[in-house]
Short mmCIF file of C-alpha atoms and ligand atoms in Angstrom, two decimals:
data_model
loop_
_atom_site.label_atom_id
_atom_site.label_comp_id
_atom_site.label_asym_id
_atom_site.label_seq_id
_atom_site.Cartn_x
_atom_site.Cartn_y
_atom_site.Cartn_z
CA MET A 1 58.81 -14.27 -23.09
CA LYS A 2 56.75 -11.16 -23.81
CA ALA A 3 56.07 -7.94 -21.92
CA ILE A 4 53.46 -5.21 -22.19
CA TYR A 5 54.76 -1.63 -22.31
CA PRO A 6 51.81 0.66 -21.47
CA GLY A 7 51.77 4.42 -21.82
CA THR A 8 49.99 7.37 -23.35
CA PHE A 9 52.73 7.90 -25.96
CA ASP A 10 51.48 11.37 -26.96
CA PRO A 11 53.75 11.04 -28.93
CA ILE A 12 56.30 8.24 -28.60
CA THR A 13 59.79 9.67 -27.96
CA LEU A 14 63.34 8.41 -28.48
CA GLY A 15 63.35 7.90 -24.69
CA HIS A 16 60.51 5.38 -25.00
CA MET A 17 62.28 3.81 -27.99
CA ASP A 18 65.53 3.54 -26.04
CA LEU A 19 63.66 1.70 -23.28
CA ILE A 20 62.09 -0.66 -25.82
CA LYS A 21 65.50 -1.36 -27.38
CA ARG A 22 66.86 -2.29 -23.94
CA ALA A 23 63.80 -4.41 -23.13
CA LEU A 24 64.34 -6.42 -26.34
CA ASN A 25 67.63 -7.64 -24.79
CA ILE A 26 65.49 -9.34 -22.15
CA PHE A 27 62.12 -10.09 -23.80
CA ASP A 28 61.39 -11.77 -27.16
CA GLN A 29 58.33 -9.67 -27.82
CA ILE A 30 57.01 -6.31 -26.62
CA ILE A 31 53.37 -5.31 -26.85
CA ILE A 32 53.19 -1.51 -26.84
CA ALA A 33 49.81 -0.77 -25.27
CA VAL A 34 48.65 2.76 -26.00
CA ALA A 35 46.20 4.02 -23.39
CA GLU A 36 43.38 6.24 -24.60
CA ASN A 37 43.89 8.24 -21.35
CA LYS A 38 41.15 10.85 -21.80
CA ILE A 39 42.17 12.39 -18.44
CA LYS A 40 45.35 13.68 -20.11
CA HIS A 41 43.43 15.13 -23.09
CA PRO A 42 45.96 13.74 -25.60
CA CYS A 43 46.99 15.92 -28.51
CA PHE A 44 47.08 12.93 -30.91
CA SER A 45 44.01 10.67 -31.09
CA LEU A 46 44.37 7.06 -29.97
CA LYS A 47 44.31 5.95 -33.61
CA GLU A 48 47.01 8.48 -34.55
CA ARG A 49 49.25 7.41 -31.66
CA VAL A 50 48.85 3.70 -32.47
CA ASN A 51 49.46 4.22 -36.20
CA LEU A 52 52.50 6.41 -35.58
CA ILE A 53 54.12 3.76 -33.35
CA LYS A 54 53.26 1.07 -35.93
CA GLU A 55 55.01 3.15 -38.59
CA VAL A 56 58.07 3.72 -36.42
CA PHE A 57 58.46 -0.01 -35.70
CA ALA A 58 57.24 -1.24 -39.11
CA ASP A 59 60.41 -3.30 -39.69
CA ASP A 60 60.53 -4.97 -36.28
CA LYS A 61 58.42 -8.11 -35.97
CA ARG A 62 59.15 -8.31 -32.23
CA ILE A 63 56.89 -5.29 -31.62
CA ASP A 64 53.09 -5.33 -31.54
CA VAL A 65 51.08 -2.16 -31.04
CA ILE A 66 47.58 -2.07 -29.60
CA GLY A 67 45.26 0.62 -28.23
CA PHE A 68 43.23 0.16 -25.04
CA ASN A 69 40.77 2.16 -23.00
CA GLY A 70 40.14 0.02 -19.93
CA LEU A 71 42.20 -1.00 -16.94
CA LEU A 72 45.76 -2.13 -17.49
CA ALA A 73 45.13 -4.96 -14.98
CA ASN A 74 42.41 -6.32 -17.31
CA LEU A 75 44.45 -5.84 -20.49
CA VAL A 76 47.21 -7.95 -18.98
CA ARG A 77 44.69 -10.78 -18.45
CA GLN A 78 43.27 -10.43 -21.96
CA GLN A 79 46.72 -10.52 -23.53
CA ASN A 80 47.77 -13.45 -21.38
CA CYS A 81 50.95 -11.60 -20.47
CA ASN A 82 51.74 -10.94 -16.80
CA VAL A 83 54.82 -8.79 -17.25
CA VAL A 84 54.49 -5.02 -17.54
CA LEU A 85 57.42 -2.81 -18.49
CA ARG A 86 57.81 0.75 -17.21
CA GLY A 87 60.59 3.30 -17.39
CA LEU A 88 62.20 5.15 -14.51
CA ARG A 89 63.89 8.31 -15.74
CA VAL A 90 64.54 10.17 -12.51
CA ILE A 91 64.00 9.53 -8.80
CA SER A 92 60.76 11.51 -8.81
CA ASP A 93 59.26 8.95 -11.25
CA PHE A 94 59.62 6.29 -8.58
CA GLU A 95 56.87 7.45 -6.22
CA HIS A 96 54.28 7.55 -9.00
CA GLU A 97 55.41 4.20 -10.41
CA PHE A 98 55.40 2.61 -6.95
CA GLN A 99 51.79 3.70 -6.50
CA LEU A 100 50.75 2.43 -9.96
CA THR A 101 52.46 -0.91 -9.36
CA ASN A 102 50.81 -1.42 -5.99
CA VAL A 103 47.34 -0.52 -7.29
CA ASN A 104 47.77 -2.75 -10.33
CA ARG A 105 48.93 -5.59 -8.11
CA ALA A 106 45.86 -5.16 -5.91
CA LEU A 107 43.67 -5.35 -9.05
CA ASN A 108 45.58 -8.27 -10.54
CA PRO A 109 47.92 -10.15 -8.18
CA GLU A 110 49.40 -12.13 -11.10
CA MET A 111 50.92 -9.00 -12.63
CA GLU A 112 54.61 -8.12 -12.24
CA THR A 113 56.16 -4.79 -13.24
CA VAL A 114 59.72 -4.60 -14.53
CA PHE A 115 61.51 -1.22 -14.48
CA LEU A 116 64.28 -0.16 -16.82
CA THR A 117 66.08 3.16 -17.04
CA PRO A 118 66.53 4.90 -20.38
CA ASP A 119 69.85 6.43 -21.45
CA GLU A 120 70.60 9.51 -19.31
CA HIS A 121 70.35 11.67 -22.45
CA PHE A 122 66.59 11.07 -22.28
CA ALA A 123 66.20 11.51 -18.51
CA SER A 124 64.54 14.91 -18.85
CA VAL A 125 62.47 14.17 -21.94
CA SER A 126 58.70 13.83 -21.74
CA SER A 127 55.99 13.84 -24.37
CA LYS A 128 54.59 17.08 -22.93
CA ILE A 129 57.92 18.89 -23.27
CA ILE A 130 58.29 17.67 -26.86
CA ARG A 131 54.76 18.82 -27.73
CA GLU A 132 55.54 22.23 -26.27
CA ILE A 133 58.83 22.60 -28.20
CA ALA A 134 57.14 21.49 -31.44
CA SER A 135 54.13 23.77 -30.94
CA LEU A 136 56.50 26.74 -30.59
CA GLY A 137 58.40 25.85 -33.76
CA GLY A 138 61.45 24.37 -31.99
CA ASP A 139 63.65 21.55 -33.27
CA VAL A 140 62.73 18.15 -31.79
CA THR A 141 64.98 16.01 -33.99
CA GLN A 142 67.17 14.88 -31.09
CA PHE A 143 64.14 13.66 -29.12
CA VAL A 144 61.84 11.91 -31.62
CA HIS A 145 61.93 9.61 -34.64
CA PRO A 146 61.72 11.49 -38.01
CA LYS A 147 58.20 10.11 -38.60
CA VAL A 148 57.09 11.55 -35.26
CA GLU A 149 58.74 14.87 -36.09
CA LYS A 150 56.77 14.96 -39.34
CA ALA A 151 53.52 14.18 -37.50
CA LEU A 152 54.22 16.95 -34.97
CA LYS A 153 54.91 19.44 -37.77
CA LYS A 154 51.62 18.48 -39.42
CA LYS A 155 49.71 18.66 -36.12
CA PHE A 156 51.01 22.12 -35.31
CA ALA A 157 51.05 23.19 -38.99
CA ILE A 158 54.62 24.51 -38.81
N1 COA B 1 61.24 8.54 -22.31
C1 COA B 1 60.57 9.68 -22.45
N2 COA B 1 59.47 9.98 -21.77
C2 COA B 1 59.01 9.07 -20.91
C3 COA B 1 59.65 7.85 -20.69
C4 COA B 1 60.82 7.59 -21.45
N3 COA B 1 61.50 6.46 -21.33
N4 COA B 1 58.97 7.17 -19.77
C5 COA B 1 57.94 7.95 -19.41
N5 COA B 1 57.96 9.09 -20.11
C6 COA B 1 57.04 10.22 -20.03
C7 COA B 1 55.79 9.99 -20.78
O1 COA B 1 55.88 10.46 -22.11
C8 COA B 1 54.82 10.81 -19.97
O2 COA B 1 54.97 12.15 -20.38
P1 COA B 1 53.77 13.20 -20.38
O3 COA B 1 53.23 13.25 -18.98
O4 COA B 1 54.42 14.44 -20.80
O5 COA B 1 52.74 12.66 -21.34
C9 COA B 1 55.34 10.67 -18.56
O6 COA B 1 56.68 10.37 -18.69
C10 COA B 1 54.77 9.51 -17.80
O7 COA B 1 53.48 9.73 -17.66
P2 COA B 1 52.59 8.70 -16.84
O8 COA B 1 51.26 9.33 -16.68
O9 COA B 1 53.30 8.18 -15.66
O10 COA B 1 52.55 7.48 -17.77
P3 COA B 1 51.95 7.34 -19.14
O11 COA B 1 51.06 8.47 -19.53
O12 COA B 1 53.08 7.02 -20.03
O13 COA B 1 51.05 6.03 -18.92
C11 COA B 1 49.45 4.50 -17.97
C12 COA B 1 50.21 5.82 -17.81
C13 COA B 1 48.82 4.41 -19.35
C14 COA B 1 50.40 3.34 -17.77
C15 COA B 1 48.37 4.46 -16.87
O14 COA B 1 47.62 5.66 -16.93
C16 COA B 1 47.43 3.30 -17.08
O15 COA B 1 47.76 2.17 -16.79
N6 COA B 1 46.20 3.58 -17.60
C17 COA B 1 45.19 2.58 -17.85
C18 COA B 1 44.03 2.73 -16.86
C19 COA B 1 44.38 2.08 -15.53
O16 COA B 1 44.62 0.90 -15.43
N7 COA B 1 44.37 2.91 -14.48
C20 COA B 1 44.74 2.48 -13.16
C21 COA B 1 46.22 2.41 -13.04
S1 COA B 1 46.65 2.44 -11.37
#
């Protein structure tokens, strides 16, 4: 059974990776679907985000990485995969996720969303916080894969 894990991943964090590791105990294959998400004005381009995740999971054949710029409800149909994976870090995530799930269900009634919680060490981590730390020259090694750290250093020319 496969699941789609959508997100902006600007950039992917160890929190996301922890969630994926847990999901692989349940699903045989995970499709990481990177949303273009122009509303968020991502720091890394869609191509950069997709390539970075491909590099990070290069040795794991259970992971596919794709980019998309339409509705998640349509992507799910195109990929012939009705299960979407999302993470819940803290209680405040729930309200937003509840709304997303209900809207997605209205757009595509076949779709089901499965929630997992990452390790509590990553409960306060977000891509935005990591970008901020990296842009100010801080150490992000405990939050991101070394390849992501390298990409952040290059992006912010540290
Ligand atoms: N570890 C670390 N950080 C995590 C995390 C985890 N396990 N889980 C979530 N996060 C972070 C993300 O990095 C992100 O941080 P940021 O805001 O600093 O970038 C934040 O928590 C979650 O942001 P959110 O906006 O809820 O989700 P997202 O950006 O990851 O993805 C999409 C949102 C892509 C799923 C959603 O916008 C989408 O489906 N877009 C497609 C268009 C569409 O269908 N729209 C209608 C949907 S109703």
